[in-house]
Amino acid sequence: MDTPPQSMNTATDDIIQILNPSDCFTLAMDEEIRQENMPGSQCGFALELTNAPDIKAIEQRINEFSQRFPLSFASLQQRGKRFFWCQREQPFPLFHLHQATDTASEEEFHKQTVLQLLNHKQARETVPPIEFHLIQSASKNTFLMRWIHPFCDAKGADLILKYLCTNDAEQRLKFDLPKLEPLVITQLGKYKWWQKIAMFIKAKRHITQLDTLQSIIHADTSKAPERLNFHTYTLSSEQTQTINQHVRQQVGLTASSLYYVGCFMRALHRMNPEQTGDVYCAPYAFNLRRNKALSRLLSKALCES
């Protein structure tokens, strides 16, 4: 076999892995969010800590995580019609420390820092797949994980947090073992090519039908979105338990899947309904599309809960 030209090697020798089909779906969401002049599918999970943590210990554990999972340093790049995780020429820090000097407005400092981090606009090729931020003030400590959705989903973020919080080194070595193919690849491999075509036609027909429905969107759609905003809800243990029971009764195992957040939002909405519609719009960027949603959760049964 002839040796390929040097230019061809250069175009592919930095590729770590290709995006799987489910990652490409979230990448489509990322593109739509960017078209609305927002920073893309940035996701965040913040924990308010009861005590000031050991910063050196956090840095050490994050460094260990990055060495174990080098994809955390990767760059998402398009090659032809496909997207790949590629190596970077220069690594970047994964851990960042933010400290307040003004003790008079601690709450505002933490909120504004989180908003700035989640609304930071950066090119898809240069945005870090994941970052860790410790926000500190005199009496408040917030630990924030921020990632882009094609890197991991909510379950993946949960596993990363568990990795960082697991003190037993032998237990940490068991994370991501055994090595398995993505579930979506395994499931698609069970179908013949003609069955895949039939599923594609059925999915396209289903999406077209969904787009004829009026969705409930909690946003002022008269103005174009410019940044992500959020509201903090504090629920008692009893309220949380009641909502969880309603969600599981109405949607079953779906309540434990990626759409748990959407189901939870729907249950919260039914506690104080304000809008009517055929379906509830529950993708992560649910307030961006004016009349149609990229992904919908059919939860009509929850209207009666």
GROMACS .gro file of C-alpha atoms in nm, residues 33-193:
model
  161
   33ILE     CA    1  -2.813   2.861   2.017
   34ARG     CA    2  -2.512   3.028   1.854
   35GLN     CA    3  -2.733   3.159   1.574
   36GLU     CA    4  -2.930   3.341   1.844
   37ASN     CA    5  -2.609   3.527   1.938
   38MET     CA    6  -2.560   3.322   2.255
   39PRO     CA    7  -2.251   3.125   2.363
   40GLY     CA    8  -2.367   2.780   2.254
   41SER     CA    9  -2.469   2.475   2.453
   42GLN     CA   10  -2.281   2.567   2.768
   43CYS     CA   11  -2.399   2.364   3.065
   44GLY     CA   12  -2.325   2.426   3.430
   45PHE     CA   13  -2.371   2.260   3.766
   46ALA     CA   14  -2.298   2.463   4.079
   47LEU     CA   15  -2.264   2.342   4.436
   48GLU     CA   16  -2.275   2.576   4.734
   49LEU     CA   17  -2.022   2.434   4.980
   50THR     CA   18  -2.071   2.444   5.356
   51ASN     CA   19  -1.700   2.510   5.422
   52ALA     CA   20  -1.400   2.649   5.239
   53PRO     CA   21  -1.238   2.357   5.050
   54ASP     CA   22  -0.871   2.262   5.025
   55ILE     CA   23  -0.772   2.434   4.700
   56LYS     CA   24  -0.455   2.230   4.652
   57ALA     CA   25  -0.651   1.907   4.696
   58ILE     CA   26  -0.907   2.020   4.437
   59GLU     CA   27  -0.632   2.109   4.189
   60GLN     CA   28  -0.459   1.776   4.242
   61ARG     CA   29  -0.777   1.575   4.185
   62ILE     CA   30  -0.867   1.778   3.872
   63ASN     CA   31  -0.514   1.729   3.735
   64GLU     CA   32  -0.549   1.355   3.792
   65PHE     CA   33  -0.886   1.360   3.615
   66SER     CA   34  -0.741   1.540   3.312
   67GLN     CA   35  -0.454   1.291   3.285
   68ARG     CA   36  -0.694   0.999   3.310
   69PHE     CA   37  -0.936   1.150   3.056
   70PRO     CA   38  -0.732   1.356   2.805
   71LEU     CA   39  -1.047   1.431   2.604
   72SER     CA   40  -1.103   1.712   2.856
   73PHE     CA   41  -0.827   1.906   2.672
   74ALA     CA   42  -0.962   1.834   2.324
   75SER     CA   43  -1.083   2.074   2.055
   76LEU     CA   44  -1.410   2.015   1.869
   77GLN     CA   45  -1.338   2.059   1.499
   78GLN     CA   46  -1.515   1.997   1.170
   79ARG     CA   47  -1.336   1.796   0.902
   80GLY     CA   48  -1.541   1.777   0.587
   81LYS     CA   49  -1.899   1.696   0.688
   82ARG     CA   50  -1.809   1.536   1.019
   83PHE     CA   51  -1.701   1.660   1.360
   84PHE     CA   52  -1.414   1.520   1.565
   85TRP     CA   53  -1.247   1.570   1.900
   86CYS     CA   54  -0.892   1.675   1.814
   87GLN     CA   55  -0.573   1.738   2.009
   88ARG     CA   56  -0.471   2.096   2.088
   89GLU     CA   57  -0.128   2.238   2.033
   90GLN     CA   58  -0.135   2.410   2.370
   91PRO     CA   59  -0.321   2.276   2.679
   92PHE     CA   60  -0.526   2.514   2.891
   93PRO     CA   61  -0.596   2.523   3.266
   94LEU     CA   62  -0.904   2.331   3.380
   95PHE     CA   63  -0.926   2.487   3.725
   96HIS     CA   64  -0.996   2.855   3.791
   97LEU     CA   65  -1.025   3.045   4.119
   98HIS     CA   66  -1.246   3.355   4.159
   99GLN     CA   67  -1.218   3.548   4.486
  100ALA     CA   68  -1.421   3.848   4.599
  101THR     CA   69  -1.259   4.153   4.754
  102ASP     CA   70  -1.586   4.329   4.843
  103THR     CA   71  -1.761   4.149   5.130
  104ALA     CA   72  -2.070   4.372   5.120
  105SER     CA   73  -2.235   4.197   4.823
  106GLU     CA   74  -2.130   3.833   4.840
  107GLU     CA   75  -2.453   3.693   4.698
  108GLU     CA   76  -2.441   3.923   4.397
  109PHE     CA   77  -2.073   3.841   4.336
  110HIS     CA   78  -2.145   3.468   4.318
  111LYS     CA   79  -2.450   3.512   4.096
  112GLN     CA   80  -2.280   3.748   3.853
  113THR     CA   81  -1.968   3.531   3.832
  114VAL     CA   82  -2.178   3.226   3.741
  115LEU     CA   83  -2.371   3.428   3.481
  116GLN     CA   84  -2.050   3.559   3.325
  117LEU     CA   85  -1.903   3.210   3.305
  118LEU     CA   86  -2.214   3.058   3.145
  119ASN     CA   87  -2.256   3.347   2.901
  120HIS     CA   88  -1.893   3.367   2.793
  121LYS     CA   89  -1.888   3.352   2.412
  122GLN     CA   90  -1.605   3.157   2.252
  123ALA     CA   91  -1.549   2.986   1.917
  124ARG     CA   92  -1.654   2.622   1.911
  125GLU     CA   93  -1.299   2.516   1.821
  126THR     CA   94  -1.141   2.692   2.119
  127VAL     CA   95  -1.402   2.655   2.395
  128PRO     CA   96  -1.282   2.409   2.663
  129PRO     CA   97  -1.486   2.086   2.678
  130ILE     CA   98  -1.500   2.119   3.057
  131GLU     CA   99  -1.381   2.363   3.323
  132PHE     CA  100  -1.396   2.379   3.702
  133HIS     CA  101  -1.442   2.707   3.889
  134LEU     CA  102  -1.421   2.778   4.260
  135ILE     CA  103  -1.595   3.104   4.352
  136GLN     CA  104  -1.496   3.230   4.697
  137SER     CA  105  -1.596   3.517   4.922
  138ALA     CA  106  -1.572   3.580   5.297
  139SER     CA  107  -1.847   3.337   5.399
  140LYS     CA  108  -1.961   3.169   5.077
  141ASN     CA  109  -1.800   2.906   4.850
  142THR     CA  110  -1.943   2.789   4.518
  143PHE     CA  111  -1.795   2.509   4.306
  144LEU     CA  112  -1.904   2.526   3.940
  145MET     CA  113  -1.854   2.267   3.667
  146ARG     CA  114  -1.904   2.412   3.320
  147TRP     CA  115  -1.902   2.196   3.006
  148ILE     CA  116  -2.026   2.193   2.648
  149HIS     CA  117  -2.302   1.944   2.579
  150PRO     CA  118  -2.129   1.729   2.314
  151PHE     CA  119  -1.860   1.652   2.575
  152CYS     CA  120  -2.102   1.493   2.821
  153ASP     CA  121  -2.464   1.497   2.934
  154ALA     CA  122  -2.616   1.536   3.280
  155LYS     CA  123  -2.532   1.176   3.370
  156GLY     CA  124  -2.172   1.226   3.257
  157ALA     CA  125  -2.143   1.539   3.472
  158ASP     CA  126  -2.273   1.339   3.768
  159LEU     CA  127  -2.003   1.075   3.713
  160ILE     CA  128  -1.731   1.341   3.686
  161LEU     CA  129  -1.841   1.495   4.014
  162LYS     CA  130  -1.839   1.151   4.178
  163TYR     CA  131  -1.489   1.093   4.046
  164LEU     CA  132  -1.366   1.418   4.199
  165CYS     CA  133  -1.530   1.336   4.533
  166THR     CA  134  -1.408   0.974   4.556
  167ASN     CA  135  -1.112   0.960   4.794
  168ASP     CA  136  -1.026   0.594   4.732
  169ALA     CA  137  -0.766   0.585   4.452
  170GLU     CA  138  -0.854   0.225   4.363
  171GLN     CA  139  -1.219   0.318   4.322
  172ARG     CA  140  -1.125   0.609   4.093
  173LEU     CA  141  -0.933   0.366   3.871
  174LYS     CA  142  -1.256   0.175   3.810
  175PHE     CA  143  -1.429   0.474   3.651
  176ASP     CA  144  -1.499   0.432   3.277
  177LEU     CA  145  -1.426   0.057   3.295
  178PRO     CA  146  -1.488  -0.165   3.112
  179LYS     CA  147  -1.441   0.031   2.790
  180LEU     CA  148  -1.764   0.016   2.594
  181GLU     CA  149  -1.894   0.163   2.271
  182PRO     CA  150  -2.151   0.441   2.306
  183LEU     CA  151  -2.497   0.297   2.369
  184VAL     CA  152  -2.638   0.464   2.058
  185ILE     CA  153  -2.382   0.280   1.839
  186THR     CA  154  -2.461  -0.051   2.006
  187GLN     CA  155  -2.835  -0.006   1.954
  188LEU     CA  156  -2.804   0.106   1.592
  189GLY     CA  157  -2.588  -0.197   1.520
  190LYS     CA  158  -2.886  -0.423   1.586
  191TYR     CA  159  -3.074  -0.294   1.280
  192LYS     CA  160  -3.035  -0.371   0.909
  193TRP     CA  161  -2.968  -0.085   0.669
   0.00000   0.00000   0.00000
